[in-house]
Backbone as ProteinMPNN parsed JSONL, in Angstrom:
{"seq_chain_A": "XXXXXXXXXXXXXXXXXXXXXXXXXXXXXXXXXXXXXXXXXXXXXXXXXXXXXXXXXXXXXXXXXXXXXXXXXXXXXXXXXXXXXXXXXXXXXXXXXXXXXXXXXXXXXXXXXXXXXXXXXXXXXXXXXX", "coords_chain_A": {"N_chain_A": [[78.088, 109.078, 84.357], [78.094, 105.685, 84.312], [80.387, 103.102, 85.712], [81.71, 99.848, 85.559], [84.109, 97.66, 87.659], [86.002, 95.018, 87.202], [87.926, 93.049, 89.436], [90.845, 91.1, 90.548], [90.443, 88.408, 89.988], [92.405, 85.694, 89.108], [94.848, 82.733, 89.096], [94.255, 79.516, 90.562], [94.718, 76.626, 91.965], [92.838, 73.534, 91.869], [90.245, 73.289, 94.58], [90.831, 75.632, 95.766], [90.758, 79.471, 96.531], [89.182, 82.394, 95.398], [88.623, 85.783, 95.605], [86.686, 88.19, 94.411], [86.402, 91.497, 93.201], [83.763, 93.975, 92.335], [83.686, 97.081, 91.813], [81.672, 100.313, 91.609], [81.027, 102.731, 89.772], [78.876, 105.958, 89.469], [76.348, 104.805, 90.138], [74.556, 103.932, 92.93], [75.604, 100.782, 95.047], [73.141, 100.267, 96.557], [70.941, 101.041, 95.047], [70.902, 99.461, 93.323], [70.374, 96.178, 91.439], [72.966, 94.056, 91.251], [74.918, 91.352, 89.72], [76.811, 88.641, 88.607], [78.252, 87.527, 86.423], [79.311, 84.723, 83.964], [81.396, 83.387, 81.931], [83.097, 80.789, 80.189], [86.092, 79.734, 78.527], [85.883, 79.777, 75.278], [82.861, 79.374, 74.955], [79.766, 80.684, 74.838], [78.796, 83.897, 76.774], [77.436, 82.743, 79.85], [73.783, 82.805, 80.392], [72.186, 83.794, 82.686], [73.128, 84.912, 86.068], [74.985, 84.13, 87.638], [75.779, 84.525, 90.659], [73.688, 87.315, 92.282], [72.902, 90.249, 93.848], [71.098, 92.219, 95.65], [68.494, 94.699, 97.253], [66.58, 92.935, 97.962], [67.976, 90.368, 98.908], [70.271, 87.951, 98.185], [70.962, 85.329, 95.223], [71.715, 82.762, 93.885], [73.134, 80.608, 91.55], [72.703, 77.322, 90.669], [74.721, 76.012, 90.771], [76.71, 76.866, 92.05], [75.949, 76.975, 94.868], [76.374, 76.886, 98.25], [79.412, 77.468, 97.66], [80.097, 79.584, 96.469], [79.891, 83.465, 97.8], [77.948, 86.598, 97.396], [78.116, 89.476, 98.357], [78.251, 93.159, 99.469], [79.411, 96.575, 99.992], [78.419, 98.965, 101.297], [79.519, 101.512, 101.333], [82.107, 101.514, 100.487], [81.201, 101.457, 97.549], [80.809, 98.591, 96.633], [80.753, 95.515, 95.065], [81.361, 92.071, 96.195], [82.358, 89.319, 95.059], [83.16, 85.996, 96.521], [84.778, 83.304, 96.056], [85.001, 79.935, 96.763], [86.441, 76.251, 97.213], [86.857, 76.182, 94.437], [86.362, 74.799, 91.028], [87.838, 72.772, 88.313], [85.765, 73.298, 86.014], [85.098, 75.982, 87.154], [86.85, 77.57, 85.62], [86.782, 80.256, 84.334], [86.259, 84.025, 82.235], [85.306, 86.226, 84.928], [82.192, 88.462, 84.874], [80.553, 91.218, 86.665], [77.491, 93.182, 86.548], [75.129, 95.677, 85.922], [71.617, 96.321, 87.025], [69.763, 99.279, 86.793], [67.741, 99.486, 86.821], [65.875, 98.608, 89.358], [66.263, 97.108, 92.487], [65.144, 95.611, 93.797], [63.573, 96.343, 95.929], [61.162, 98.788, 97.545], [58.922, 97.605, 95.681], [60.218, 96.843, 93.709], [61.739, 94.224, 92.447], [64.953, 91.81, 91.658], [66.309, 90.618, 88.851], [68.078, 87.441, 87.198], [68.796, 87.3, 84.675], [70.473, 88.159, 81.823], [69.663, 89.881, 80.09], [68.652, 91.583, 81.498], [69.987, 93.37, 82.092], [71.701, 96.805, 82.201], [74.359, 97.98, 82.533], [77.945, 96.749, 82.226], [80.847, 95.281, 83.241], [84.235, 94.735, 82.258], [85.596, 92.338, 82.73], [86.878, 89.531, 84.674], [89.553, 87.767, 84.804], [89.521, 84.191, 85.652], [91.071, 81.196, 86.679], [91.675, 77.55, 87.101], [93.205, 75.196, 87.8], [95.514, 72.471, 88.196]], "CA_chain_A": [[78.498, 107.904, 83.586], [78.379, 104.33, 84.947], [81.662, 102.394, 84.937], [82.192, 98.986, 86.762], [85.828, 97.856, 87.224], [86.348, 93.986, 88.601], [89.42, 92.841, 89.892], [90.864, 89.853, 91.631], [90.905, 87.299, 89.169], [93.733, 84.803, 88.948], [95.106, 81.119, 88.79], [94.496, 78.59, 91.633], [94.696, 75.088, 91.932], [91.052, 72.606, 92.235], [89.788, 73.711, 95.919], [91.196, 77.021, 96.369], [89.492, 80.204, 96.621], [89.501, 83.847, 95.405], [87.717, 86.991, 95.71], [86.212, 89.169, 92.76], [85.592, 92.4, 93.319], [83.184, 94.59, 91.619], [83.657, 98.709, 92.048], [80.957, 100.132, 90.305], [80.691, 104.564, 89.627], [77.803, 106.253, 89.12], [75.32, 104.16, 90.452], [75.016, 102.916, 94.354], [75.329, 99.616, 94.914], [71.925, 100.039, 97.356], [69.875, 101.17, 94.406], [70.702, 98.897, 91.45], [70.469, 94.841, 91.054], [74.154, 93.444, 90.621], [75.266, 90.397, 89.125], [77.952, 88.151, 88.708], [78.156, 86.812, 85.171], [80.416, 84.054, 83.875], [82.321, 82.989, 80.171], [84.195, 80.169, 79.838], [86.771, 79.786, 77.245], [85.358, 79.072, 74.21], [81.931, 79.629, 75.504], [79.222, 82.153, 75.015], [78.447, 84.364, 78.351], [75.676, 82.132, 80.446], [72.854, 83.901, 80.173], [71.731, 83.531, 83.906], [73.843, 85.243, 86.888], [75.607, 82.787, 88.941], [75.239, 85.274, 91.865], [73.464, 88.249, 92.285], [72.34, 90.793, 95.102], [69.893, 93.446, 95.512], [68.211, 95.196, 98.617], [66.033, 91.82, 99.101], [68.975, 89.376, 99.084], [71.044, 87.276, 97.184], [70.409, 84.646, 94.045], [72.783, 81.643, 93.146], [73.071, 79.698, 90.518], [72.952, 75.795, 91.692], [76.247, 75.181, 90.566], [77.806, 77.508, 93.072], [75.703, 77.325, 95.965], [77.622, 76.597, 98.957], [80.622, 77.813, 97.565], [80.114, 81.072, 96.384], [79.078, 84.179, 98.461], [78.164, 87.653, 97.199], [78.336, 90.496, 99.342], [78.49, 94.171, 99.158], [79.853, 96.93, 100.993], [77.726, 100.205, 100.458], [80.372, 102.952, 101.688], [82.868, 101.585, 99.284], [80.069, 101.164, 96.759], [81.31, 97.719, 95.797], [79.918, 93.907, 95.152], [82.214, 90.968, 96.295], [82.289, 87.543, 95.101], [84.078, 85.248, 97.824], [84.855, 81.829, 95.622], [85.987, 78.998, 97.384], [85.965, 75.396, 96.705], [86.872, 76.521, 92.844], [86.587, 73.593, 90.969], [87.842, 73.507, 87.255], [84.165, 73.958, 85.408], [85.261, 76.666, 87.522], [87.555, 78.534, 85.279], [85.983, 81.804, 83.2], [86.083, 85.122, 82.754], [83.996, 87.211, 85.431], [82.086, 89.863, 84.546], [79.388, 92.097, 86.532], [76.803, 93.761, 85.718], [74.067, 96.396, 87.102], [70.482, 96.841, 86.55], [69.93, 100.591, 87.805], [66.262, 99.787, 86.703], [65.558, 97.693, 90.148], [66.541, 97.37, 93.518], [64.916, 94.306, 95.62], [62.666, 97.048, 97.278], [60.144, 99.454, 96.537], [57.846, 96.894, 94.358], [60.934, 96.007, 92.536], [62.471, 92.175, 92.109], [66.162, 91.582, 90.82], [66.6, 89.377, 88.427], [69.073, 86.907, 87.318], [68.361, 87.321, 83.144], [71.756, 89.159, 81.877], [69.102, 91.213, 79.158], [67.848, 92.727, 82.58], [70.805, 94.267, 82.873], [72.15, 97.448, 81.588], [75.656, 98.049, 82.357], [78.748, 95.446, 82.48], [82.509, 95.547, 83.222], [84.657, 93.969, 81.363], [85.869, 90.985, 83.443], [88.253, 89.667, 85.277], [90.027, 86.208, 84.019], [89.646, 83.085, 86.876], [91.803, 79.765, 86.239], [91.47, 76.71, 88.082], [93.81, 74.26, 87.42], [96.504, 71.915, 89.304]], "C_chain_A": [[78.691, 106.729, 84.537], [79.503, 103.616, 84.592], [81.437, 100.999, 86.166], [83.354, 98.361, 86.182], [86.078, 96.456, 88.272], [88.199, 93.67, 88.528], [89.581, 91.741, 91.046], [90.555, 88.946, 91.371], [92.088, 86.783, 89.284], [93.993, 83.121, 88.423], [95.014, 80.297, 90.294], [94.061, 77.54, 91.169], [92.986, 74.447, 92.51], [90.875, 73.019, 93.835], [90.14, 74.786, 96.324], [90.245, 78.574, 96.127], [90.067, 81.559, 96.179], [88.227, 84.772, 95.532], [87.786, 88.392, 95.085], [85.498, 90.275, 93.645], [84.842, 93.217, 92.045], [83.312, 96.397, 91.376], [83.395, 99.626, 90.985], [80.853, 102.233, 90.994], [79.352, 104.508, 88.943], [76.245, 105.366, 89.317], [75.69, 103.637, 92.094], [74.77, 101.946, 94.177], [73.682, 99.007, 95.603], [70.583, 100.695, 96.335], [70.109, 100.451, 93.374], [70.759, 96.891, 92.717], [71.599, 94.586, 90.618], [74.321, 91.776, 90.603], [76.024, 89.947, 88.403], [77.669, 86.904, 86.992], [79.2, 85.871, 84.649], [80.74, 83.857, 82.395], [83.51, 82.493, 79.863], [84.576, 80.028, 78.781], [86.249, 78.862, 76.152], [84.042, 78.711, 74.195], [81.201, 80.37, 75.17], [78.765, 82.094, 76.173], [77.184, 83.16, 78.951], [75.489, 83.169, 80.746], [72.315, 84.514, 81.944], [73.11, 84.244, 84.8], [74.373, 83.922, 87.552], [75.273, 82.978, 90.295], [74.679, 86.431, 91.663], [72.474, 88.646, 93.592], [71.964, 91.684, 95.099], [69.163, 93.872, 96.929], [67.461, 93.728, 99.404], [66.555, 90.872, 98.915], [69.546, 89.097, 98.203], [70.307, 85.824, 96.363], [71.799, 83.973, 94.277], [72.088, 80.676, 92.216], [73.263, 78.356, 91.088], [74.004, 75.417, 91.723], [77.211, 75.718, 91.482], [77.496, 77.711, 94.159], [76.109, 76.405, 96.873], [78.842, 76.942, 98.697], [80.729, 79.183, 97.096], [79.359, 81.851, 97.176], [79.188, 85.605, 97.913], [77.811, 88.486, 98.381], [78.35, 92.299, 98.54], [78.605, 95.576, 100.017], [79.399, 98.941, 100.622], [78.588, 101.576, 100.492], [81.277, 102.726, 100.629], [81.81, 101.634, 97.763], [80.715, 99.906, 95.825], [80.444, 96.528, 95.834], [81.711, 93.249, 95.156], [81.716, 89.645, 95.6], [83.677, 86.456, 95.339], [83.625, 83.716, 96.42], [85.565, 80.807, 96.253], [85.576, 77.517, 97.017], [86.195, 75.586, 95.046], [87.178, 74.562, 92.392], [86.872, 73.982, 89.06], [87.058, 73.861, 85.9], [84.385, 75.474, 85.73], [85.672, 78.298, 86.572], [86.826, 79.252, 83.671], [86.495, 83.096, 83.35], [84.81, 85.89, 83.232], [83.785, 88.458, 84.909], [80.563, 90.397, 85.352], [78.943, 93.046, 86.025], [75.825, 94.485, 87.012], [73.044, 96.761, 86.693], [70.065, 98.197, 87.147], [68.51, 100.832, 88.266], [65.589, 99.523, 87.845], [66.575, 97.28, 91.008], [66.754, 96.415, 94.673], [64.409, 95.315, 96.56], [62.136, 97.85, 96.572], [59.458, 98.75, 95.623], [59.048, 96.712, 93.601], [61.667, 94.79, 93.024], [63.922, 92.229, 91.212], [65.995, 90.39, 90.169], [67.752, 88.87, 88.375], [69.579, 86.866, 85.516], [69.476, 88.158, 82.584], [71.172, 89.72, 80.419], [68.608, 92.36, 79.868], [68.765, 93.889, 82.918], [71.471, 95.396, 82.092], [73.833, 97.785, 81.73], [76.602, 97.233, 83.118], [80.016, 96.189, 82.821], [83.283, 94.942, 82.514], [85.137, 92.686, 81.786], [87.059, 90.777, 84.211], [88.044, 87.79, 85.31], [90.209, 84.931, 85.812], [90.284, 81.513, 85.853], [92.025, 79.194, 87.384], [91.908, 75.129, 87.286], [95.153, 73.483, 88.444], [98.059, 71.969, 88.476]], "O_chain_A": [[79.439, 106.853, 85.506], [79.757, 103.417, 83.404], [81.093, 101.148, 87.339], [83.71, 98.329, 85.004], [86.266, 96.486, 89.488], [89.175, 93.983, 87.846], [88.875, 91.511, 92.028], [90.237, 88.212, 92.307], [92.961, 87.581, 89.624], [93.383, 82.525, 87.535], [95.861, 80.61, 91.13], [93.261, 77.374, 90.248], [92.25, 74.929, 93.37], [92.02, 72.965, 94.283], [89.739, 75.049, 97.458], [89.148, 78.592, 95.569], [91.213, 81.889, 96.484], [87.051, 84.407, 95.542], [88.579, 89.327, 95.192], [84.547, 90.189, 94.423], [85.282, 93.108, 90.901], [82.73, 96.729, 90.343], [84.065, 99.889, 89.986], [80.692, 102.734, 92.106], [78.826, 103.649, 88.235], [75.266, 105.451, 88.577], [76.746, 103.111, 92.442], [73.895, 101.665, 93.357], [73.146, 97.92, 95.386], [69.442, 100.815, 96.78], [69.499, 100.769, 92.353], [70.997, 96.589, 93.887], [71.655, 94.802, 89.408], [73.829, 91.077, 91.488], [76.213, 90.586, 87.368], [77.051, 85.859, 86.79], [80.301, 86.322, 84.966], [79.944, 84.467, 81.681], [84.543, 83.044, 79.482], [83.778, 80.112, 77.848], [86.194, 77.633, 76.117], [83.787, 77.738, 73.486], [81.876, 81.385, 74.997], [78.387, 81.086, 76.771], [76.159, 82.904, 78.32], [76.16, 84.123, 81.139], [72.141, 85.715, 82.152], [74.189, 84.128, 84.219], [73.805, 82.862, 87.813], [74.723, 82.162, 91.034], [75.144, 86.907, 90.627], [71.662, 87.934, 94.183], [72.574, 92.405, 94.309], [69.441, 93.07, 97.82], [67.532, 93.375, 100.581], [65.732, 90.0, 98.638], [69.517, 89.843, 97.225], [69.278, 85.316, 96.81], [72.786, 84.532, 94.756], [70.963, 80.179, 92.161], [74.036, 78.273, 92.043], [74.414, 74.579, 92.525], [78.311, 75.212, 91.708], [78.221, 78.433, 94.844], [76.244, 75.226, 96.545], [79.592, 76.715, 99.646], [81.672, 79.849, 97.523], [78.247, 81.421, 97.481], [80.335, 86.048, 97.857], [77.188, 88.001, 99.326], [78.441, 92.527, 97.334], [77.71, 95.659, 100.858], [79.967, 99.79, 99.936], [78.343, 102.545, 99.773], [81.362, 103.614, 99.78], [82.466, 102.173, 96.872], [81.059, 100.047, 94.652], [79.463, 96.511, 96.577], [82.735, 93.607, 94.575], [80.606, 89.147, 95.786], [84.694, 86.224, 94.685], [82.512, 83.334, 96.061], [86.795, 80.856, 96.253], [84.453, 77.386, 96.529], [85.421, 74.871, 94.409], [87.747, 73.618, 92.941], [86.408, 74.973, 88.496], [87.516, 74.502, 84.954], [84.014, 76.296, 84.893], [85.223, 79.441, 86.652], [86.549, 78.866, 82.535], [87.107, 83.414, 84.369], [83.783, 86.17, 82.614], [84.604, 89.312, 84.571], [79.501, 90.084, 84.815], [79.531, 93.782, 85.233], [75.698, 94.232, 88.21], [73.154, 97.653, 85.851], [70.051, 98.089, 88.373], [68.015, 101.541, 89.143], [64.487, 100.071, 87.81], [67.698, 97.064, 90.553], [67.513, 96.242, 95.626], [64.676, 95.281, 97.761], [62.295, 97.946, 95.355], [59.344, 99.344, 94.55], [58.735, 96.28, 92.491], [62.1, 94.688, 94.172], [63.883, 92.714, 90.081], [65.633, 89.333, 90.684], [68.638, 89.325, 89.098], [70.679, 86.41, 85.206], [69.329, 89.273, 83.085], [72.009, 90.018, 79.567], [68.274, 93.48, 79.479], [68.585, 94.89, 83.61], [71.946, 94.925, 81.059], [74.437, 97.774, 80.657], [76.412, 96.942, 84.299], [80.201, 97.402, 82.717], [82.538, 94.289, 81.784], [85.001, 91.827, 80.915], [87.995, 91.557, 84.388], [87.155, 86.986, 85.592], [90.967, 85.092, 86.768], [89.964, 81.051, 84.757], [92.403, 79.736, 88.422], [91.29, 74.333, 86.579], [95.621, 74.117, 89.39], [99.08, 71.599, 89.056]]}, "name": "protein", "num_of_chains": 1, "seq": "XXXXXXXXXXXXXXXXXXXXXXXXXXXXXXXXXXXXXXXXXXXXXXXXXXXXXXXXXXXXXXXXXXXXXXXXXXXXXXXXXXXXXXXXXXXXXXXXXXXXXXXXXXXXXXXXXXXXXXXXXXXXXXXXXX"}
């Protein structure tokens, strides 16, 4: 069974920074496509990853590049997302996700398309306010 479980959501003020983790069972993080999905209040999910990382690198969304960095740490089998610079467009709930179908190696390509993806977490709440 696949579960992912983020954590490390909160409240900070316009320029401050946090860091979302992802910690995902049943799947390694070195064989699937993960991705960092967003849903601001009163919003439906954007459809598009913001970040996402896979064996042949990382993806951003324009709105967060330079300020966001994903990462991932294969012994823990987790995905990070380092936010800094939060600005308050900023504030959503995160949620990844994992394609198990695709890799970023072997002839496969990650996308960024959140139909590509088969299993989510439920989120974890970011606020960015003064």
């Amino acid at each position: 069974q696949v579960r992912l479980d983020e954590s490390g959501g909160g409240s900070v003020p316009p320029g401050g920074s946090l860091r979302l983790s992802c910690t995902i069972s049943g799947i390694k993080v070195n064989n699937a496509c993960v991705g960092w999905f967003r849903q601001a209040p009163g919003k439906k999910r954007e459809e598009f990853a913001i970040a996402m990382i896979g064996n042949d690198g990382q993806m951003y969304d324009d709105s967060v590049t330079g300020r966001f960095t994903v990462s991932r740490d294969i012994a823990e089998n987790a995905v990070y997302l380092q936010m800094d610079s939060l600005k308050p467009e900023d504030a959503a709930t995160y949620s990844c996700a994992a394609d198990s179908r695709r890799t970023g190696s072997d002839g496969t390509s990650c996308y960024t398309r959140d139909f590509m993806y088969q299993y989510w977490g439920q989120g974890t709440e970011v606020t960015v306010s003064s």
